[in-house]
GROMACS .gro file of C-alpha atoms in nm:
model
  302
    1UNK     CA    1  -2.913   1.379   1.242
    2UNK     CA    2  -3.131   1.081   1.297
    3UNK     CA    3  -3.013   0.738   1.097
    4UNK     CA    4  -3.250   0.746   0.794
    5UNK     CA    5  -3.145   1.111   0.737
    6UNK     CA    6  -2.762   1.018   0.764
    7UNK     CA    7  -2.795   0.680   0.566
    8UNK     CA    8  -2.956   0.908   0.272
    9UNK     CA    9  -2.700   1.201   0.309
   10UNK     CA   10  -2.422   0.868   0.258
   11UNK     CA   11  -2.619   0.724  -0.071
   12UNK     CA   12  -2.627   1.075  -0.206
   13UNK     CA   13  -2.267   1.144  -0.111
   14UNK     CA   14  -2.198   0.799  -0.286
   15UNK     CA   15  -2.451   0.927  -0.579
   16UNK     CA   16  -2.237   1.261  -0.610
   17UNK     CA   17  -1.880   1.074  -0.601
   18UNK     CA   18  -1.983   0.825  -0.908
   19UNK     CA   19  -2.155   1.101  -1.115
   20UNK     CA   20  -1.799   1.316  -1.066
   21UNK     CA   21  -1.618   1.054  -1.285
   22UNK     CA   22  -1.862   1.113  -1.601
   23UNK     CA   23  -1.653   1.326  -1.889
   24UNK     CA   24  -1.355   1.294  -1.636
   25UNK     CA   25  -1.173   1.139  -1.962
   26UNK     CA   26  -0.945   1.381  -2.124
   27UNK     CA   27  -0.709   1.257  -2.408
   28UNK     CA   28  -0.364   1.373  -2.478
   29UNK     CA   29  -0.124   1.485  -2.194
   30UNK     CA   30   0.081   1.329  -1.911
   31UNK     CA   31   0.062   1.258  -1.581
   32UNK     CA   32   0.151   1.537  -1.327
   33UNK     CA   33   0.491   1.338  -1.137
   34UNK     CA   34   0.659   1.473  -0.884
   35UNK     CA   35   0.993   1.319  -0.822
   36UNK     CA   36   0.972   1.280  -0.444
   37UNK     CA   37   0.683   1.047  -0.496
   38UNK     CA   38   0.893   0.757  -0.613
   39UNK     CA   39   0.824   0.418  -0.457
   40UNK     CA   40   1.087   0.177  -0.280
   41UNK     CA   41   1.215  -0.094  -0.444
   42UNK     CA   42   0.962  -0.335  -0.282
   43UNK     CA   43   0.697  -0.217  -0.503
   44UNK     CA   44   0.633  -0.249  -0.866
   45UNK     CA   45   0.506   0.086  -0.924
   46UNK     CA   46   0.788   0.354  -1.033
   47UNK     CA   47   0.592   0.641  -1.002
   48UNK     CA   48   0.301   0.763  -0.771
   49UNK     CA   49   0.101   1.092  -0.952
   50UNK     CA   50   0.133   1.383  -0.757
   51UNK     CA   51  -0.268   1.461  -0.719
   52UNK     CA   52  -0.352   1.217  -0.519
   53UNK     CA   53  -0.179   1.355  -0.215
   54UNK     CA   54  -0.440   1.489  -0.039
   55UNK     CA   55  -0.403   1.586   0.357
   56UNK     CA   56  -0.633   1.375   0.547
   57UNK     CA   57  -0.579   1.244   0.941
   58UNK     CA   58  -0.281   1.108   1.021
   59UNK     CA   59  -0.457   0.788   1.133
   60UNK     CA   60  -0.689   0.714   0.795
   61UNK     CA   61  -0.514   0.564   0.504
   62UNK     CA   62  -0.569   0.667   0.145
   63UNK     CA   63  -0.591   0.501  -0.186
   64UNK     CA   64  -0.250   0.609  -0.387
   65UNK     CA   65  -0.227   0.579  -0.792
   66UNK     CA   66   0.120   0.464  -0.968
   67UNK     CA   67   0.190   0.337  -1.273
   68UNK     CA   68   0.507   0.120  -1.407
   69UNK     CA   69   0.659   0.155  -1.749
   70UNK     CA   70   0.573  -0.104  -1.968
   71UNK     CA   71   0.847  -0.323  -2.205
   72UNK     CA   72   0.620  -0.446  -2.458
   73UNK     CA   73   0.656  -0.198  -2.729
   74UNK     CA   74   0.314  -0.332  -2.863
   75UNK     CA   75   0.169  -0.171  -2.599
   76UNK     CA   76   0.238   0.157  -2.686
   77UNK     CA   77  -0.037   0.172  -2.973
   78UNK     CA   78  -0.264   0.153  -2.678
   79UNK     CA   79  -0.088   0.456  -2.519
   80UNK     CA   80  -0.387   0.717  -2.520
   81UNK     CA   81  -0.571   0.444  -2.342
   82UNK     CA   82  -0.374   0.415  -2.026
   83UNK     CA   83  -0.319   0.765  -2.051
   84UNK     CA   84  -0.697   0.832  -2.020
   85UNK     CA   85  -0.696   0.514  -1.774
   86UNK     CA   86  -0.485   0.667  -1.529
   87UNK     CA   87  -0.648   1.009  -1.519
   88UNK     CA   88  -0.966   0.828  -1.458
   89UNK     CA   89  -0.834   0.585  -1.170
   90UNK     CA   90  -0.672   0.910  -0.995
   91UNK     CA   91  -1.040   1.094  -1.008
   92UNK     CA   92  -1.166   0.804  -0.889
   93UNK     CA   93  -0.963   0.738  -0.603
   94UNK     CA   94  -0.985   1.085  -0.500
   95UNK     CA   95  -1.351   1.030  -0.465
   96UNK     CA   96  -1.252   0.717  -0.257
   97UNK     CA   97  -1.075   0.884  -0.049
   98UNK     CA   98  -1.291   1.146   0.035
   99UNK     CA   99  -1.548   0.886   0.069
  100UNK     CA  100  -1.423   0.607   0.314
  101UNK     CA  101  -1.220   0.596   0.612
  102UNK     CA  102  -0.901   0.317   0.570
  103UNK     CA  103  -0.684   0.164   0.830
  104UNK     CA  104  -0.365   0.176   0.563
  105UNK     CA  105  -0.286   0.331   0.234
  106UNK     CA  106  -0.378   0.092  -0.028
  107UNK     CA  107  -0.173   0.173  -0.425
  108UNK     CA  108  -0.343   0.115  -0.703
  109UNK     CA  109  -0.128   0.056  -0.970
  110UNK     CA  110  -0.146   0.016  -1.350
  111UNK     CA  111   0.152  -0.168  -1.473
  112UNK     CA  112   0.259  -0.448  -1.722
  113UNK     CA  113   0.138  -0.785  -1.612
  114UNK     CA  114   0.231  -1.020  -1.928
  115UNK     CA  115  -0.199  -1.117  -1.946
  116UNK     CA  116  -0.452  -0.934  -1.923
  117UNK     CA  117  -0.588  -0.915  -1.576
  118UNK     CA  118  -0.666  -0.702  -1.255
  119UNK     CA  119  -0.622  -0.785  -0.903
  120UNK     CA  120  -0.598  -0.742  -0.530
  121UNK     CA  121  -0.304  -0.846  -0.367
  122UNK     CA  122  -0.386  -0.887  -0.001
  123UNK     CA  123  -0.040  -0.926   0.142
  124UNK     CA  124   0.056  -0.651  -0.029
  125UNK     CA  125  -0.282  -0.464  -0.016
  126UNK     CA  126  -0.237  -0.328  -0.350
  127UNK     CA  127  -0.501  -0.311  -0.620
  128UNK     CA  128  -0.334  -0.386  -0.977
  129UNK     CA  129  -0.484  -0.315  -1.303
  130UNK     CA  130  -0.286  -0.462  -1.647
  131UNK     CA  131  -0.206  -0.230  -1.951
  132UNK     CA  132  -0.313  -0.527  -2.138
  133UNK     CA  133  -0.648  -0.559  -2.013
  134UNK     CA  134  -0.685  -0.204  -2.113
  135UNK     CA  135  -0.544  -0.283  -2.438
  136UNK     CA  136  -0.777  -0.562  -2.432
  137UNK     CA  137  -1.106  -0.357  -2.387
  138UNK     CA  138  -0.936  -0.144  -2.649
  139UNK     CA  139  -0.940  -0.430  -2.917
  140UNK     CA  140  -1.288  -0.542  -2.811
  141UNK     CA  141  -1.488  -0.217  -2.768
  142UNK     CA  142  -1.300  -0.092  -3.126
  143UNK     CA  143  -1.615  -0.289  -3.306
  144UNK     CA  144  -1.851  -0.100  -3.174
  145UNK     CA  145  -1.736   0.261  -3.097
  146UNK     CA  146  -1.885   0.514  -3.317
  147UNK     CA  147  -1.608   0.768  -3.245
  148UNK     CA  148  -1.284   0.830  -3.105
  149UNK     CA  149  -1.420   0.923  -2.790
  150UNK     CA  150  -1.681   0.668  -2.749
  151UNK     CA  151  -1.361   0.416  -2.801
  152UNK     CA  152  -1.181   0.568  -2.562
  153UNK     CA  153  -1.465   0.624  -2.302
  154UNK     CA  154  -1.573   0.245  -2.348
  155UNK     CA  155  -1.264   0.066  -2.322
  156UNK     CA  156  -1.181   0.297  -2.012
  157UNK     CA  157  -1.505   0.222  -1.875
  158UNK     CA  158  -1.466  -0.143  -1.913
  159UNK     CA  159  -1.173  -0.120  -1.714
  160UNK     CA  160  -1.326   0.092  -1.456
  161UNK     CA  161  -1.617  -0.183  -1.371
  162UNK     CA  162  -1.345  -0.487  -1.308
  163UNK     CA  163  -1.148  -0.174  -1.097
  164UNK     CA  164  -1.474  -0.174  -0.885
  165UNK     CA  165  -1.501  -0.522  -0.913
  166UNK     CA  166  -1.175  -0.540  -0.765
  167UNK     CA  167  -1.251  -0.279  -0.508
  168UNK     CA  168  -1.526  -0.511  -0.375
  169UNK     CA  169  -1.313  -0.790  -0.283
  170UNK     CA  170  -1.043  -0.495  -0.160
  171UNK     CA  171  -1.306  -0.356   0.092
  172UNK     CA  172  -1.406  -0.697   0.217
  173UNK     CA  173  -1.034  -0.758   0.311
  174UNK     CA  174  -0.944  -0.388   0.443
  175UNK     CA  175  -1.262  -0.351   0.618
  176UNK     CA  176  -1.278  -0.679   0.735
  177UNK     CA  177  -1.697  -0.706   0.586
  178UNK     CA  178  -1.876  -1.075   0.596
  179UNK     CA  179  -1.902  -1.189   0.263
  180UNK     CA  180  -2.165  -1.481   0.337
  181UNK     CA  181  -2.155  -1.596   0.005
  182UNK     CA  182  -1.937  -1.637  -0.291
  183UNK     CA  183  -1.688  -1.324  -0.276
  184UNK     CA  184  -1.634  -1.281  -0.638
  185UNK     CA  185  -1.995  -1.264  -0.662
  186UNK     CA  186  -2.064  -0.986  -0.431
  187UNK     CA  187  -1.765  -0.757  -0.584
  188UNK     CA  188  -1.947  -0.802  -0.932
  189UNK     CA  189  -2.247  -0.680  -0.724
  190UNK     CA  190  -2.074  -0.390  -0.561
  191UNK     CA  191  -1.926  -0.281  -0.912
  192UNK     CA  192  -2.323  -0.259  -1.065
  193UNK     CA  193  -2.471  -0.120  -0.715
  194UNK     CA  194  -2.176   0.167  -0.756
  195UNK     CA  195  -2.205   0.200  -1.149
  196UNK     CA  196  -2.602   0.198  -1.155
  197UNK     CA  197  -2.563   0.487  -0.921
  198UNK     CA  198  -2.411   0.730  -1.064
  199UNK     CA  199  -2.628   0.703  -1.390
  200UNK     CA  200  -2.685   0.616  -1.754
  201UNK     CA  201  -2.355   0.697  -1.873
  202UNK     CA  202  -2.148   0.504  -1.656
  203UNK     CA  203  -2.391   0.212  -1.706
  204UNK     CA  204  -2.390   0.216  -2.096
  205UNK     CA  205  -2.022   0.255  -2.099
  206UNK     CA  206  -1.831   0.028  -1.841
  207UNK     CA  207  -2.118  -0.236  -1.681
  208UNK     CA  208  -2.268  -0.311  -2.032
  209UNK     CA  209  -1.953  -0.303  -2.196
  210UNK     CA  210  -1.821  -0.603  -1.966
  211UNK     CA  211  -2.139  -0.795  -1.936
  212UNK     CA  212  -2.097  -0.772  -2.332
  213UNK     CA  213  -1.761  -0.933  -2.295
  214UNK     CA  214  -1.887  -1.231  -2.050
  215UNK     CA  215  -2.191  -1.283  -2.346
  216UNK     CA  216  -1.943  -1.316  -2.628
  217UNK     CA  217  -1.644  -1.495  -2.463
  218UNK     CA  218  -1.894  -1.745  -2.280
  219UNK     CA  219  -2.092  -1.825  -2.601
  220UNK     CA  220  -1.897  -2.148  -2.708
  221UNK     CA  221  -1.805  -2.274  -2.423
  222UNK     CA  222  -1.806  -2.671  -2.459
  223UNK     CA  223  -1.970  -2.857  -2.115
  224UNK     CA  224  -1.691  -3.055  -2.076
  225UNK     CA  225  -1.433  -2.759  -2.073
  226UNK     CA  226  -1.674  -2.557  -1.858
  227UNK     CA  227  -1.397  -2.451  -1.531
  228UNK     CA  228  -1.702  -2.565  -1.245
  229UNK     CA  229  -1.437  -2.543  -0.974
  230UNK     CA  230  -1.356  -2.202  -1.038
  231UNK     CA  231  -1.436  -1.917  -0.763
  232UNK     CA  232  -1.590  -1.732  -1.072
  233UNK     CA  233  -1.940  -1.798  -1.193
  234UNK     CA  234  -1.952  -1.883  -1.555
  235UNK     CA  235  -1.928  -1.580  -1.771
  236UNK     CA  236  -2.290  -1.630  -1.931
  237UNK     CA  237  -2.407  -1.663  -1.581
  238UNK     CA  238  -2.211  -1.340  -1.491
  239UNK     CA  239  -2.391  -1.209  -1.844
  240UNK     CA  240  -2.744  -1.262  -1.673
  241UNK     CA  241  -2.641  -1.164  -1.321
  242UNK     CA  242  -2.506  -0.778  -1.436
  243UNK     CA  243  -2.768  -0.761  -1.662
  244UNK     CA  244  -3.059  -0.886  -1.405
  245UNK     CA  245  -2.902  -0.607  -1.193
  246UNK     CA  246  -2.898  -0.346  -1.434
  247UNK     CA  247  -3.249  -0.397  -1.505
  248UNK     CA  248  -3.375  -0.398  -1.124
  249UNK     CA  249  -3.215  -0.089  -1.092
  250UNK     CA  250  -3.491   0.129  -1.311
  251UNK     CA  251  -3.698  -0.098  -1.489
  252UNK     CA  252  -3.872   0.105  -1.659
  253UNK     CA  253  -3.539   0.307  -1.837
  254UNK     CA  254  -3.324  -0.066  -1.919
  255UNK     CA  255  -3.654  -0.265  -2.014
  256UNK     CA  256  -3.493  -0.268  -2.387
  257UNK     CA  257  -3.168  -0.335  -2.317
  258UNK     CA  258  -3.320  -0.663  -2.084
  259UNK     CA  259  -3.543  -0.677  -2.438
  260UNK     CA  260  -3.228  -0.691  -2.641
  261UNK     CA  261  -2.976  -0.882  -2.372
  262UNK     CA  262  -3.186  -1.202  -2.380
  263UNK     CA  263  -3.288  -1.149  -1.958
  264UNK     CA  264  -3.564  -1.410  -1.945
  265UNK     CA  265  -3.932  -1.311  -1.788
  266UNK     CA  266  -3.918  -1.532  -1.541
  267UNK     CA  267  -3.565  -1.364  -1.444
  268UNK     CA  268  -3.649  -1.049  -1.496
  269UNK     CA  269  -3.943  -1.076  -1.257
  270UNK     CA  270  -3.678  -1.114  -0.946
  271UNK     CA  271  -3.435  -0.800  -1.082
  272UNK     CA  272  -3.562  -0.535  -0.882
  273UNK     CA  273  -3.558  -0.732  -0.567
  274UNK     CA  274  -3.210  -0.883  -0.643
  275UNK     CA  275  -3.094  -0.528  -0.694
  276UNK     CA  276  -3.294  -0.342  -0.416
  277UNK     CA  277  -3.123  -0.626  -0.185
  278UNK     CA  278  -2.758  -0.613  -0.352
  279UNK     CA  279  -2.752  -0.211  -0.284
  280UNK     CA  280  -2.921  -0.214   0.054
  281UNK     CA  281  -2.712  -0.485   0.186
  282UNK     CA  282  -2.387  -0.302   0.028
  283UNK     CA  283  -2.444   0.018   0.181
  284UNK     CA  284  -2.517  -0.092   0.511
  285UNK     CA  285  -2.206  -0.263   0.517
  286UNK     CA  286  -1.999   0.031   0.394
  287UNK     CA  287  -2.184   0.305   0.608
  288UNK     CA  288  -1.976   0.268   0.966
  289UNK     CA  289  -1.644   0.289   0.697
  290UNK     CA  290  -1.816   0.591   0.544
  291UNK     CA  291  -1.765   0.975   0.630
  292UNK     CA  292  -1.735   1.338   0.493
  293UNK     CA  293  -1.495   1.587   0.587
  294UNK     CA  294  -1.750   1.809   0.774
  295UNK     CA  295  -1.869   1.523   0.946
  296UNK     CA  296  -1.703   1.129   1.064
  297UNK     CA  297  -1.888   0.875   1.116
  298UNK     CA  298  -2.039   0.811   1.489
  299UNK     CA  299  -2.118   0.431   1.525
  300UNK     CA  300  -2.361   0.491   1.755
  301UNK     CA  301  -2.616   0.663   1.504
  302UNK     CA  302  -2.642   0.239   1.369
   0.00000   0.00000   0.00000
């Protein structure tokens, strides 16, 4: 298998892995637990699920799901929420695991934070997502949903996007990638370069939904509160960023939603470049951390 065919048989395997989580969403029912799967003390999750232990090498880590019980009894009118939450972030890191090869097992955990907030923890190398940024994307996507299941499938979603977000900045550490520029900056690239390819859906209802958010909550910002140290861009200039990259990735199918975001011409001239750049330079960083079962990566196909 020469490189260009292996490079495309990775972007499709990548294509194949996003497009699994569409309609993963099912609401009602609990998580499978086994009892045997408890964590130690030393973490915060009580409970890892059960379907995420998947045989793999002995020498590749995995990606593990838990979840904590919550005290806030506020939180439980967002209950179907983390339900569906948790169902989606154990599909997706089955696909993750099936997808890249890790030198530890890295837990992902949804659990009570006190804010609403994800994060990677690199001393612990744990990914955390909050209940109440769930709850959160509940309470902001509730204006717009049309349905119960449009609610549900854009607040998830919402949550999804800062998961990958915080998967960006988790694969720079883990994998030890150059991040030349500002890191939180290339994980909101990786999150559209992932969500972009697995299609319409997951576009509409997780990297719109947040660059939504960044629109609304950036609006009235006053110049002299503006936080220019922070590692963040500013959240309109995040707006315009997953927007621009939205658009370069099929101009012809988001040229309405640029229309309707507000993406300037002279912006929107650079999108497919930006994008074409963002996913090429992604990719190539993730392909020697990249395999299949049938098939592990050889280094010296690069």
């Amino acid at each position: 298998m020469n490189h260009q065919t292996f490079f495309n048989h990775k972007i499709n395997t990548i294509r194949f892995f996003i497009a699994s989580l569409i309609g993963v969403i099912i609401i009602g029912g609990t998580p499978k637990i086994s009892s045997e799967e408890s964590v130690t003390a030393q973490s915060s999750a009580q409970y890892f699920l059960s379907n995420n232990q998947i045989a793999y090498k002995s020498d590749r880590g995995k990606f593990k799901v838990g979840y904590a019980d919550f005290k806030n009894q506020e939180l439980n009118n967002f209950k179907p929420f983390f339900i569906a939450e948790l169902k989606t972030l154990a599909n997706v890191a089955h696909g993750l695991n099936e997808l890249f090869i890790l030198p530890r097992d890295i837990p992902i955990i949804l659990q009570e934070c006190g804010q609403p907030n994800a994060f990677y923890d690199k001393q612990e190398h744990r990914i955390t997502v909050c209940y109440e940024l769930v709850a959160e994307f509940a309470k902001f996507t509730h204006r717009y949903a049309t349905s119960k299941e449009d609610w549900i499938n854009s607040t998830v979603g919402g949550t999804i996007f800062v998961f990958f977000h915080e998967l960006g900045h988790t694969l720079i550490h883990e994998l030890d990638l150059p991040a030349v520029g500002r890191e939180e900056d290339d994980a909101d690239q990786m999150a559209v370069v992932i969500e972009t390819l697995g299609g319409d859906i997951l576009v509409e209802n997780s990297a719109l939904v947040v660059a939504t958010q960044f629109r609304e909550n950036g609006g009235d910002d006053n110049a002299k509160n503006l936080p220019y140290w922070d590692e963040h861009s500013l959240n309109p200039q995040r707006y315009y960023n997953i927007l621009c990259l939205i658009y370069g990735s099929n101009p012809s199918k988001y040229a309405s939603t640029a229309k309707l975001g507000g993406l300037p011409g002279s912006r929107a001239r650079q999108c497919q470049d930006e994008y074409q750049q963002a996913k090429n330079s992604w990719l190539r960083l993730l392909e020697p951390h990249m395999q299949t079962r049938q098939e592990p990566y050889k280094r010296d196909l690069w």
